[in-house]
Amino acid sequence: MNAAGPVIPNFGQGSSCETGDHVFCWDWVRAHWGDTLEPRFVEHVELTLIAVGVGFVLAFALALYAHRHRRVDQPIGLVAAAIYTIPSLAIFQILVPYFGLTTTTVEIPLVGYSLVILYPNILAGLRAAPPEVLEAARGMGLRRREVLTRVELPLALPAIVGGLRIAVVSTVSIATIASFLGEKGLGAPIFLALRDAPPFKTEIYAAGALVVGLALAFDLVLVLARRALIRWPR
Amino acid sequence: MAPAAEIVFDRVTKRYAGRDAAALQDLSFEIPAGTFCVLVGPSGGGKTTALKLVNRLVPFDSGDIRIDGRSIRDLAPVELRRGIGYVIQQVGLFPHMTVGANIETVPRLLGWSRERRAARVAELLALVGLDPADAGRYPAEFSGGQRQRVGLARALAADPPLLLMDEPFGALDPITRHRLQIEVRRLHREVAKTVIFVTHDIDEAIMMGDRIAILREGGVLAQYDTPDAILAHPADDFVAAFIGEDRALRRLALHRVGDVPLGPVRGQTPDTPRVAMSTTVRNAVSLMVETGRDAVVVVADDGAECGELTLADATRLLAA
C-alpha cells in the first residue's frame, strides 16, 4: 500500500462501520469528503471537460474539412476507428516514456475517444440538411460560408448535441482509468479501495456513485442546452 | 429594381459530362419583359436544366443568356441569384427558421433594415394569402400548399424582376394545385414580373402561360408561342401528340363566354342552359353537348341576359 496518507482509509483507526466490512459507511464519506472525494471529483470534472472540449474542437475542425472535401471522410473515419480499438492501457504504455505520468498522458487517449465519437456525429449533422433546402439556399444567392453558418450548422445542432451527450457520458466513465497514472480523478479512490483486503466497499460505492451522478449531471445540462438551442419543431 | 426583365436565350447548348446526348441543343428564344413563360415537355427535354442555367446553378457550354441585354456571365453567381426569385417543387424552406425569417433571407443578405424587412414580410404574407401573424411560426406547422405560398413569398421578397419556378406545384394535391395556379396567375397580374415556369403538365402550361416553350428530348425547342397559337397550329407531330387530340376543346377553355362576341338571344325554351360570364367556352360547349342544344344563354351576375353563344360561334373561334 502506498503512503498517500489521508486518502487511504485507515482500518486501524476507523469507525466500527469502516473496520467491520459493512456495505456503506456514511461516517466515512463525511470524514473523507474534503480530503478524498471532493478533490478527486473536481479532478474528474476537469479531466472530462478537457477531453471533451479538446476532442470537440478537433472533431469539429475535421468534420468541417471532411464536409468540404468528401474524399477524406473515409480515411479519417478509418483512422478514428483504429484509434478507438487500441486499449487505453496500451496507449499509456506508449505515451509514458514521452510525457511521463502526467495529465497529458491521460488526456491523449481520452481526447482520442471523444474525438472518435464526436467526429461522425458532427459530420452526419452537417450532412443532414435536406438537398432541397441546400438548393434553395444556393438558388437564393447564399455564399458557401453563409450556407454553412445559416443553414448547415443550425441543422446539425441536434446531431452535435447528441454526439456530445454520448461523448461526455462515456468520457466520464473512461476517465476513471486516469488512476493508473497516479491519483487523479474518481478512479483513484476506487482503485485504491480495491487493493485493500477485503476491498473497502464504501469508498468504491461512493466514488462510483459520484461518477454516475456526474455523468447524469452533464447529460442533463446538455439536454437543457438542446432544448434552449433547438426551438424549431421536428 | 426593374419591375420585370427581358430574357434572351441565345443559341444555348449544354452537355452533361459523361453523356453523349446534349441536355439542351442550340436553344434560342426571347421572353419579353413581364411575360409568364412556361417551359414544358417530357422528361429529358431539359426544361429544368434550362431554368437552372438562368441563375447559374448549372453552367452551360456555349451560347449566352441575357437579362435585359446583359449576359448572366458578367455577374458573380451570388449577385445574380440575389436578383432572381427561385421557387422549387420541394420548396426548401429552412426548417430551423420561422416563416418570417425564411421570407426575409435575401433582404437580410442585401442589408435591408429590420423595420423594412418586417414590413416586407407582412406585406408578402398578405400577398400570398397567408396571415401576417404567421410570421413567427415554423414551416413544419404548415401544410404543403401553405409552405409553397411561403416559398413564393420568399422568392418575391427582394422584389426581383425575374422569377424562376421549377415545377412549384408538382408535389401538391390537385385541389391545392389548382388554387395555387389561379393565385399565381393573379399574383402575376399584380406584380408583373417576368416568370419562367417549368412543368411537365401541358394543362398547367396552357392555363398559366402567356407563352409556352415546348422542349422535346435532347433539349430541342419544338415550338415557342402563345397557348392559343400552339393549340391552333402545332408545329409538328410531336407537339400535336404532346398537346393531345382534344386541343380544340383546350383552346376553347382559354376563352370565357363573357369575352367573346355574343349573338342576340333567339327564341329559346325555358330549359336552354344558362351560364355565367366567367364560364369558359369549353364548358359552354360541354353543356350544349350534354343537353342536346346548339346554344347557351349567357347571363350577368344580376341575372340579366347578355346574349347567346351558339355552337357555330365556338367553331368560328377555333377558325380565328
Coordinates of C-alpha atoms in Angstrom, one line a residue:
Chain A
M1 CA 0.0 0.0 0.0
N2 CA 1.4 3.4 -0.9
A3 CA 1.9 6.2 1.6
A4 CA -0.7 8.7 0.4
G5 CA -1.8 9.5 3.9
P6 CA -5.3 10.6 4.5
V7 CA -6.6 9.3 1.2
I8 CA -6.3 5.7 2.3
P9 CA -8.9 4.5 4.6
N10 CA -7.2 3.6 7.8
F11 CA -8.8 0.5 9.2
G12 CA -6.9 0.7 12.4
Q13 CA -8.4 4.0 13.4
G14 CA -11.7 3.8 11.5
S15 CA -15.1 3.6 12.9
S16 CA -16.7 0.2 13.7
C17 CA -18.5 0.5 10.4
E18 CA -15.3 1.1 8.5
T19 CA -13.5 -1.8 10.1
G20 CA -16.4 -4.1 10.0
D21 CA -16.6 -4.6 6.2
H22 CA -20.1 -3.0 6.0
V23 CA -21.7 -2.2 2.7
F24 CA -21.7 1.5 3.2
C25 CA -20.5 3.9 5.9
W26 CA -21.8 7.4 5.8
D27 CA -19.5 8.4 8.5
W28 CA -16.5 7.6 6.3
V29 CA -18.0 9.7 3.4
R30 CA -18.5 12.6 5.8
A31 CA -15.0 12.3 7.2
H32 CA -13.2 12.0 3.9
W33 CA -15.3 14.2 1.6
G34 CA -12.9 17.1 1.9
D35 CA -9.6 15.1 1.6
T36 CA -10.6 12.3 -0.8
L37 CA -13.9 12.5 -2.6
E38 CA -14.2 16.2 -3.4
P39 CA -10.7 16.8 -4.8
R40 CA -10.9 13.6 -6.9
F41 CA -14.4 14.7 -8.1
V42 CA -13.0 18.1 -9.2
E43 CA -10.2 16.4 -11.0
H44 CA -12.6 14.1 -12.7
V45 CA -14.7 17.1 -13.9
E46 CA -11.5 18.7 -15.3
L47 CA -10.4 15.5 -17.0
T48 CA -13.7 15.2 -18.7
L49 CA -14.1 18.8 -19.7
I50 CA -10.6 19.0 -21.2
A51 CA -11.1 15.7 -23.0
V52 CA -14.4 16.5 -24.5
G53 CA -13.5 20.2 -25.1
V54 CA -10.3 19.4 -27.0
G55 CA -11.9 16.4 -28.7
F56 CA -14.8 18.6 -29.8
V57 CA -12.6 21.3 -31.3
L58 CA -10.6 18.7 -33.2
A59 CA -13.6 16.7 -34.3
F60 CA -15.4 19.9 -35.4
A61 CA -12.4 21.0 -37.5
L62 CA -12.0 17.6 -39.0
A63 CA -15.8 17.3 -39.7
L64 CA -15.8 20.7 -41.4
Y65 CA -12.9 19.6 -43.5
A66 CA -14.4 16.3 -44.4
H67 CA -17.7 18.0 -45.2
R68 CA -16.0 20.2 -47.7
H69 CA -13.7 17.6 -49.1
R70 CA -15.6 14.3 -49.3
R71 CA -12.6 12.2 -50.2
V72 CA -11.0 12.5 -46.8
D73 CA -14.1 11.3 -44.9
Q74 CA -13.3 7.6 -45.2
P75 CA -9.6 7.8 -44.3
I76 CA -10.4 9.9 -41.3
G77 CA -13.2 7.5 -40.2
L78 CA -10.8 4.5 -40.5
V79 CA -8.1 6.2 -38.5
A80 CA -10.6 7.2 -35.9
A81 CA -12.0 3.7 -35.6
A82 CA -8.5 2.3 -35.4
I83 CA -7.7 4.7 -32.5
Y84 CA -10.8 3.6 -30.8
T85 CA -9.8 -0.1 -30.8
I86 CA -6.5 0.5 -29.0
P87 CA -6.8 -0.4 -25.3
S88 CA -6.1 2.7 -23.3
L89 CA -3.6 0.8 -21.1
A90 CA -1.6 0.1 -24.2
I91 CA -1.7 3.7 -25.1
F92 CA -0.3 4.7 -21.7
Q93 CA 2.5 2.2 -22.2
I94 CA 3.4 4.0 -25.4
L95 CA 3.0 7.6 -24.1
V96 CA 4.5 7.4 -20.6
P97 CA 8.1 7.4 -22.0
Y98 CA 7.4 10.7 -23.7
F99 CA 5.0 12.5 -21.4
G100 CA 5.6 10.7 -18.0
L101 CA 2.9 10.1 -15.5
T102 CA 1.1 13.3 -16.4
T103 CA -2.3 14.6 -17.2
T104 CA -1.2 14.9 -20.8
T105 CA -0.7 11.2 -21.0
V106 CA -4.2 10.6 -19.6
E107 CA -5.8 13.2 -21.8
I108 CA -4.4 12.0 -25.1
P109 CA -6.5 8.8 -25.2
L110 CA -9.5 10.5 -23.6
V111 CA -9.4 13.2 -26.3
G112 CA -9.0 10.5 -28.9
Y113 CA -12.1 8.6 -27.7
S114 CA -14.3 11.7 -27.6
L115 CA -13.0 12.7 -31.0
V116 CA -13.9 9.3 -32.4
I117 CA -17.4 9.7 -31.0
L118 CA -17.9 13.3 -32.0
Y119 CA -16.5 13.3 -35.5
P120 CA -19.0 11.1 -37.2
N121 CA -21.9 12.7 -35.3
I122 CA -20.9 16.2 -36.3
L123 CA -20.3 15.1 -39.9
A124 CA -23.6 13.4 -40.1
G125 CA -25.2 16.5 -38.7
L126 CA -23.6 18.7 -41.3
R127 CA -24.9 16.4 -44.0
A128 CA -28.4 16.3 -42.5
A129 CA -29.6 19.4 -44.4
P130 CA -32.1 18.2 -47.0
P131 CA -31.0 18.6 -50.6
E132 CA -33.9 20.9 -51.5
V133 CA -33.0 23.2 -48.6
L134 CA -29.5 23.4 -49.8
E135 CA -30.7 24.0 -53.4
A136 CA -33.0 26.8 -52.3
A137 CA -30.2 28.3 -50.3
R138 CA -27.8 28.3 -53.2
G139 CA -30.5 29.5 -55.6
M140 CA -31.2 32.5 -53.4
G141 CA -27.6 33.5 -53.5
L142 CA -26.2 32.4 -50.2
R143 CA -22.4 32.0 -50.3
R144 CA -20.9 28.8 -49.3
R145 CA -20.0 30.2 -45.9
E146 CA -23.5 31.5 -45.4
V147 CA -24.9 28.2 -46.3
L148 CA -22.7 26.6 -43.6
T149 CA -23.4 29.2 -40.9
R150 CA -27.1 29.9 -41.5
V151 CA -28.3 26.5 -42.7
E152 CA -26.0 23.5 -42.2
L153 CA -24.7 24.3 -38.7
P154 CA -28.1 25.1 -37.2
L155 CA -29.5 22.0 -38.7
A156 CA -26.5 20.0 -37.4
L157 CA -27.2 21.1 -33.8
P158 CA -29.4 18.1 -32.9
A159 CA -26.7 15.6 -34.1
I160 CA -23.9 17.6 -32.5
V161 CA -25.7 17.8 -29.1
G162 CA -26.5 14.1 -29.4
G163 CA -22.8 13.3 -30.0
L164 CA -21.8 15.4 -27.1
R165 CA -24.1 13.6 -24.8
I166 CA -22.6 10.2 -25.7
A167 CA -19.0 11.6 -25.6
V168 CA -19.5 13.3 -22.2
V169 CA -21.1 10.3 -20.6
S170 CA -18.5 7.8 -21.9
T171 CA -15.6 10.1 -21.1
V172 CA -16.8 10.5 -17.5
S173 CA -16.8 6.7 -17.3
I174 CA -13.5 6.2 -19.1
A175 CA -11.7 8.9 -17.2
T176 CA -11.5 6.6 -14.2
I177 CA -8.5 5.0 -15.9
A178 CA -6.5 8.1 -15.2
S179 CA -5.9 6.5 -11.8
F180 CA -3.4 4.1 -13.4
L181 CA -1.1 7.0 -13.8
G182 CA -1.4 8.5 -10.3
E183 CA -4.0 9.7 -8.0
K184 CA -6.3 11.6 -10.4
G185 CA -10.0 11.5 -10.8
L186 CA -12.6 9.3 -9.2
G187 CA -10.9 6.2 -10.4
A188 CA -8.2 6.7 -7.8
P189 CA -10.3 6.1 -4.7
I190 CA -11.9 3.1 -6.4
F191 CA -8.5 1.7 -7.5
L192 CA -7.0 2.1 -4.0
A193 CA -10.0 0.7 -2.2
L194 CA -9.9 -2.4 -4.4
R195 CA -6.3 -3.0 -3.2
D196 CA -7.5 -3.3 0.4
A197 CA -8.2 -6.7 1.7
P198 CA -11.1 -7.0 1.8
P199 CA -11.9 -4.2 -0.7
F200 CA -13.3 -1.1 1.1
K201 CA -16.8 -1.1 -0.2
T202 CA -17.8 2.4 1.0
E203 CA -15.1 4.1 -0.9
I204 CA -15.8 2.2 -4.1
Y205 CA -19.6 2.8 -3.9
A206 CA -19.2 6.5 -3.0
A207 CA -16.7 7.2 -5.9
G208 CA -18.8 5.1 -8.2
A209 CA -21.9 7.0 -7.3
L210 CA -20.2 10.2 -7.9
V211 CA -19.1 9.0 -11.4
V212 CA -22.7 8.1 -12.2
G213 CA -24.0 11.3 -10.8
L214 CA -21.5 13.4 -12.7
A215 CA -22.4 11.6 -16.0
L216 CA -26.1 12.2 -15.4
A217 CA -25.5 15.9 -14.4
F218 CA -23.5 16.5 -17.6
D219 CA -26.2 14.8 -19.6
L220 CA -28.9 16.9 -18.0
V221 CA -27.0 20.1 -18.9
L222 CA -26.8 19.0 -22.5
V223 CA -30.5 18.1 -22.7
L224 CA -31.3 21.6 -21.3
A225 CA -28.9 23.1 -23.8
R226 CA -30.6 21.3 -26.6
R227 CA -33.9 22.5 -25.5
A228 CA -32.7 26.1 -25.4
L229 CA -30.9 25.9 -28.8
I230 CA -33.3 23.9 -30.9
R231 CA -36.6 25.7 -30.9
W232 CA -38.0 24.5 -34.3
P233 CA -40.4 21.6 -34.4
R234 CA -39.1 18.5 -36.0
Chain B
M1 CA -35.0 47.1 -59.2
A2 CA -36.7 46.9 -62.6
P3 CA -40.3 45.6 -62.4
A4 CA -39.7 43.0 -65.0
A5 CA -36.8 41.8 -67.1
E6 CA -36.4 40.6 -70.7
I7 CA -34.7 37.3 -71.0
V8 CA -32.9 36.1 -74.1
F9 CA -31.7 32.5 -74.7
D10 CA -29.1 32.8 -77.5
R11 CA -28.0 29.5 -79.0
V12 CA -27.5 27.9 -75.6
T13 CA -26.0 24.4 -75.6
K14 CA -25.5 22.3 -72.5
R15 CA -24.0 18.9 -72.2
Y16 CA -23.6 16.9 -69.0
A17 CA -20.3 15.2 -68.5
G18 CA -20.3 11.5 -69.4
R19 CA -23.5 11.8 -71.6
D20 CA -23.5 11.7 -75.3
A21 CA -26.8 13.4 -75.9
A22 CA -27.0 17.2 -75.3
A23 CA -29.3 18.3 -72.5
L24 CA -30.0 21.5 -74.4
Q25 CA -29.3 21.9 -78.1
D26 CA -28.9 25.3 -79.6
L27 CA -31.7 26.8 -77.6
S28 CA -32.8 30.3 -78.7
F29 CA -35.9 32.2 -77.7
E30 CA -36.8 35.5 -76.2
I31 CA -39.1 36.2 -73.3
P32 CA -40.4 39.8 -73.3
A33 CA -40.4 41.6 -70.0
G34 CA -43.4 40.8 -67.9
T35 CA -44.2 37.6 -69.7
F36 CA -45.3 34.4 -67.9
C37 CA -43.3 31.9 -69.9
V38 CA -43.8 28.1 -69.3
L39 CA -41.2 25.6 -70.3
V40 CA -42.9 22.3 -70.8
G41 CA -42.0 18.9 -72.3
P42 CA -41.4 15.3 -71.5
S43 CA -38.7 14.3 -69.1
G44 CA -35.3 14.5 -70.7
G45 CA -36.4 17.6 -72.5
G46 CA -34.0 19.8 -70.4
K47 CA -36.6 22.2 -69.1
T48 CA -35.3 22.2 -65.5
T49 CA -31.7 22.4 -66.9
A50 CA -32.8 25.4 -69.0
L51 CA -34.2 27.1 -65.9
K52 CA -31.1 26.4 -63.7
L53 CA -28.9 27.9 -66.4
V54 CA -30.5 31.3 -65.8
N55 CA -29.4 31.6 -62.2
R56 CA -26.2 29.7 -62.9
L57 CA -27.0 26.7 -60.7
V58 CA -25.9 24.8 -63.8
P59 CA -23.1 26.1 -66.0
F60 CA -23.6 25.9 -69.8
D61 CA -21.1 25.2 -72.6
S62 CA -21.8 27.7 -75.3
G63 CA -24.2 30.4 -76.3
D64 CA -25.4 33.1 -74.0
I65 CA -28.3 34.1 -71.7
R66 CA -29.0 37.8 -71.4
I67 CA -31.2 39.5 -68.8
D68 CA -32.2 43.0 -70.0
G69 CA -29.4 42.8 -72.5
R70 CA -26.7 41.8 -70.0
S71 CA -25.0 38.5 -70.1
I72 CA -25.5 36.4 -67.0
R73 CA -21.8 35.6 -67.2
D74 CA -21.0 39.3 -66.4
L75 CA -22.3 38.9 -62.8
A76 CA -20.9 36.9 -60.0
P77 CA -23.4 33.9 -59.4
V78 CA -24.2 35.1 -55.9
E79 CA -25.1 38.6 -57.0
L80 CA -27.1 37.3 -60.0
R81 CA -29.1 34.9 -57.8
R82 CA -30.0 37.6 -55.2
G83 CA -31.7 39.4 -58.0
I84 CA -33.7 36.4 -59.2
G85 CA -36.6 34.7 -57.3
Y86 CA -36.3 30.9 -57.1
V87 CA -39.1 28.5 -56.3
I88 CA -38.7 24.8 -56.4
Q89 CA -41.0 21.8 -56.1
Q90 CA -39.9 20.7 -52.7
V91 CA -40.0 24.4 -51.5
G92 CA -36.8 24.0 -49.5
L93 CA -37.9 26.2 -46.6
F94 CA -35.3 26.4 -43.8
P95 CA -36.9 24.2 -41.1
H96 CA -35.0 25.9 -38.3
M97 CA -36.2 29.4 -39.2
T98 CA -39.6 30.9 -38.7
V99 CA -41.6 31.7 -41.8
G100 CA -40.7 35.4 -41.4
A101 CA -37.0 34.6 -41.2
N102 CA -37.3 32.4 -44.2
I103 CA -39.0 35.2 -46.2
E104 CA -36.5 37.8 -45.3
T105 CA -33.5 35.7 -46.2
V106 CA -32.5 37.7 -49.3
P107 CA -33.4 41.1 -47.9
R108 CA -31.2 40.4 -45.0
L109 CA -28.3 39.4 -47.3
L110 CA -28.9 42.6 -49.1
G111 CA -28.6 44.6 -45.9
W112 CA -32.2 45.8 -45.5
S113 CA -33.1 47.4 -42.1
R114 CA -35.0 45.4 -39.6
E115 CA -38.1 47.6 -40.0
R116 CA -38.1 47.4 -43.8
R117 CA -37.7 43.6 -43.6
A118 CA -40.6 43.2 -41.1
A119 CA -42.9 45.4 -43.2
R120 CA -42.0 43.4 -46.3
V121 CA -42.7 40.1 -44.6
A122 CA -46.1 41.2 -43.5
E123 CA -46.9 42.6 -47.0
L124 CA -45.8 39.4 -48.7
L125 CA -47.7 37.1 -46.4
A126 CA -50.8 39.0 -47.1
L127 CA -50.0 38.9 -50.9
V128 CA -49.7 35.1 -51.0
G129 CA -52.8 34.7 -48.9
L130 CA -51.4 33.9 -45.5
D131 CA -51.9 35.6 -42.2
P132 CA -49.1 38.1 -41.4
A133 CA -49.4 36.8 -37.8
D134 CA -48.0 33.5 -39.1
A135 CA -44.5 35.1 -39.5
G136 CA -43.4 33.7 -36.1
R137 CA -44.4 30.1 -36.8
Y138 CA -42.1 27.4 -38.2
P139 CA -42.5 25.7 -41.7
A140 CA -43.3 22.3 -40.1
E141 CA -46.5 23.8 -38.8
F142 CA -47.9 24.5 -42.3
S143 CA -49.5 22.3 -44.9
G144 CA -47.8 21.7 -48.3
G145 CA -49.8 24.3 -50.1
Q146 CA -49.1 26.9 -47.4
R147 CA -45.4 26.1 -47.5
Q148 CA -45.3 26.7 -51.2
R149 CA -47.0 30.0 -50.6
V150 CA -44.3 30.9 -48.2
G151 CA -41.7 29.7 -50.8
L152 CA -43.3 32.1 -53.2
A153 CA -43.2 34.9 -50.7
R154 CA -39.6 34.2 -50.0
A155 CA -38.8 34.3 -53.8
L156 CA -40.6 37.6 -54.1
A157 CA -39.0 39.1 -51.0
A158 CA -36.4 41.4 -52.6
D159 CA -38.8 42.3 -55.5
P160 CA -36.7 40.6 -58.2
P161 CA -37.6 41.4 -61.8
L162 CA -37.4 37.7 -62.7
L163 CA -38.9 34.7 -61.0
L164 CA -37.8 31.1 -61.8
M165 CA -40.3 28.4 -60.8
D166 CA -39.3 24.7 -61.1
E167 CA -42.4 22.6 -61.0
P168 CA -43.6 24.5 -58.0
F169 CA -47.0 22.7 -57.7
G170 CA -45.8 19.2 -58.6
A171 CA -46.0 17.8 -55.1
L172 CA -49.4 19.3 -54.2
D173 CA -52.8 17.6 -54.3
P174 CA -55.0 18.6 -57.3
I175 CA -57.3 20.9 -55.4
T176 CA -54.4 22.8 -53.7
R177 CA -52.5 22.9 -57.0
H178 CA -55.5 24.4 -58.9
R179 CA -56.0 27.0 -56.2
L180 CA -52.3 28.0 -56.3
Q181 CA -52.3 28.1 -60.1
I182 CA -55.1 30.6 -60.0
E183 CA -53.4 32.6 -57.3
V184 CA -50.1 32.7 -59.1
R185 CA -51.8 34.0 -62.2
R186 CA -53.5 36.6 -60.1
L187 CA -50.1 37.5 -58.5
H188 CA -48.5 37.7 -61.9
R189 CA -51.1 40.3 -62.9
E190 CA -50.4 42.2 -59.7
V191 CA -46.6 42.2 -59.6
A192 CA -45.9 42.0 -63.3
K193 CA -42.6 40.1 -63.1
T194 CA -41.1 38.0 -65.8
V195 CA -41.7 34.4 -64.8
I196 CA -40.1 31.3 -66.2
F197 CA -42.1 28.3 -65.0
V198 CA -41.2 24.7 -65.6
T199 CA -43.8 21.9 -65.7
H200 CA -44.3 18.6 -67.4
D201 CA -48.1 19.1 -67.3
I202 CA -49.4 20.6 -70.6
D203 CA -52.7 21.6 -68.9
E204 CA -50.8 23.6 -66.4
A205 CA -48.7 25.2 -69.2
I206 CA -51.8 26.2 -71.1
M207 CA -53.5 27.5 -68.1
M208 CA -50.6 29.5 -66.7
G209 CA -48.5 30.6 -69.7
D210 CA -48.6 33.8 -71.7
R211 CA -46.1 31.9 -73.8
I212 CA -45.2 28.3 -73.9
A213 CA -41.9 26.8 -74.9
I214 CA -42.2 23.1 -75.7
L215 CA -38.9 21.2 -75.4
R216 CA -38.5 17.7 -76.8
E217 CA -36.0 15.0 -75.9
G218 CA -32.4 16.2 -76.4
G219 CA -33.3 19.7 -75.4
V220 CA -34.5 20.9 -78.8
L221 CA -37.1 23.7 -78.9
A222 CA -40.1 22.2 -80.7
Q223 CA -42.3 25.3 -80.6
Y224 CA -42.5 28.6 -78.8
D225 CA -45.7 30.6 -79.0
T226 CA -48.9 31.6 -77.2
P227 CA -51.0 28.7 -75.9
D228 CA -53.7 29.6 -78.4
A229 CA -51.3 29.6 -81.3
I230 CA -49.8 26.3 -80.3
L231 CA -53.2 24.7 -79.9
A232 CA -54.3 26.1 -83.2
H233 CA -51.2 25.3 -85.2
P234 CA -49.0 22.7 -83.6
A235 CA -45.6 22.9 -85.3
D236 CA -45.2 19.2 -85.9
D237 CA -46.5 15.8 -84.9
F238 CA -44.5 15.8 -81.6
V239 CA -46.2 18.9 -80.5
A240 CA -49.6 17.7 -81.7
A241 CA -49.2 14.5 -79.8
F242 CA -48.0 16.3 -76.7
I243 CA -50.9 18.8 -76.5
G244 CA -53.4 16.0 -77.2
E245 CA -56.2 15.3 -79.6
D246 CA -58.6 17.4 -77.6
R247 CA -56.7 20.6 -78.5
A248 CA -59.8 22.2 -79.9
L249 CA -61.5 22.0 -76.6
R250 CA -58.4 23.1 -74.8
R251 CA -58.4 26.2 -77.0
L252 CA -62.0 26.9 -76.1
A253 CA -61.0 26.6 -72.5
L254 CA -58.8 29.7 -73.0
H255 CA -61.8 31.8 -73.7
R256 CA -64.5 32.9 -71.3
V257 CA -68.0 33.4 -72.7
G258 CA -68.1 36.9 -71.4
D259 CA -65.1 37.8 -73.6
V260 CA -66.3 36.6 -76.9
P261 CA -68.9 38.3 -79.2
L262 CA -72.4 37.0 -78.5
G263 CA -75.4 36.9 -80.7
P264 CA -78.8 38.2 -79.7
V265 CA -80.9 35.8 -77.7
R266 CA -83.2 34.0 -80.1
G267 CA -86.4 32.1 -79.4
Q268 CA -85.4 29.9 -76.5
T269 CA -87.1 27.3 -74.5
P270 CA -87.1 27.7 -70.7
D271 CA -84.6 24.8 -70.4
T272 CA -82.0 26.4 -72.6
P273 CA -78.8 26.2 -70.5
R274 CA -77.7 29.4 -68.8
V275 CA -74.1 30.1 -67.9
A276 CA -72.3 32.9 -66.1
M277 CA -69.9 35.3 -67.9
S278 CA -66.9 33.6 -66.3
T279 CA -67.7 30.2 -67.8
T280 CA -65.2 29.0 -70.4
V281 CA -66.4 28.4 -73.9
R282 CA -65.3 24.9 -73.5
N283 CA -67.7 24.3 -70.6
A284 CA -70.4 26.1 -72.5
V285 CA -69.9 23.7 -75.4
S286 CA -69.9 20.8 -73.0
L287 CA -73.3 21.9 -71.7
M288 CA -74.6 22.1 -75.3
V289 CA -73.5 18.6 -76.0
E290 CA -74.9 17.4 -72.7
T291 CA -78.3 19.0 -73.2
G292 CA -78.6 18.5 -77.0
R293 CA -78.9 22.2 -77.7
D294 CA -76.9 24.3 -80.1
A295 CA -76.7 27.4 -77.9
V296 CA -76.4 28.6 -74.3
V297 CA -77.7 31.9 -72.9
V298 CA -75.0 34.0 -71.1
V299 CA -76.2 35.9 -68.1
A300 CA -74.6 38.6 -66.0
D301 CA -74.2 38.3 -62.2
D302 CA -77.5 40.1 -61.7
G303 CA -79.3 37.6 -63.9
A304 CA -79.8 39.8 -67.0
E305 CA -79.3 38.1 -70.3
C306 CA -76.2 39.3 -72.2
G307 CA -76.7 37.2 -75.3
E308 CA -76.4 33.8 -76.7
L309 CA -73.4 31.7 -77.6
T310 CA -74.0 29.1 -80.3
L311 CA -72.0 26.0 -81.4
A312 CA -71.3 27.9 -84.6
D313 CA -69.8 30.8 -82.6
A314 CA -67.5 28.3 -80.9
T315 CA -66.4 26.8 -84.2
R316 CA -65.7 30.3 -85.5
L317 CA -63.5 31.0 -82.5
L318 CA -61.4 28.0 -83.5
A319 CA -61.1 29.3 -87.0
A320 CA -59.6 32.6 -85.8

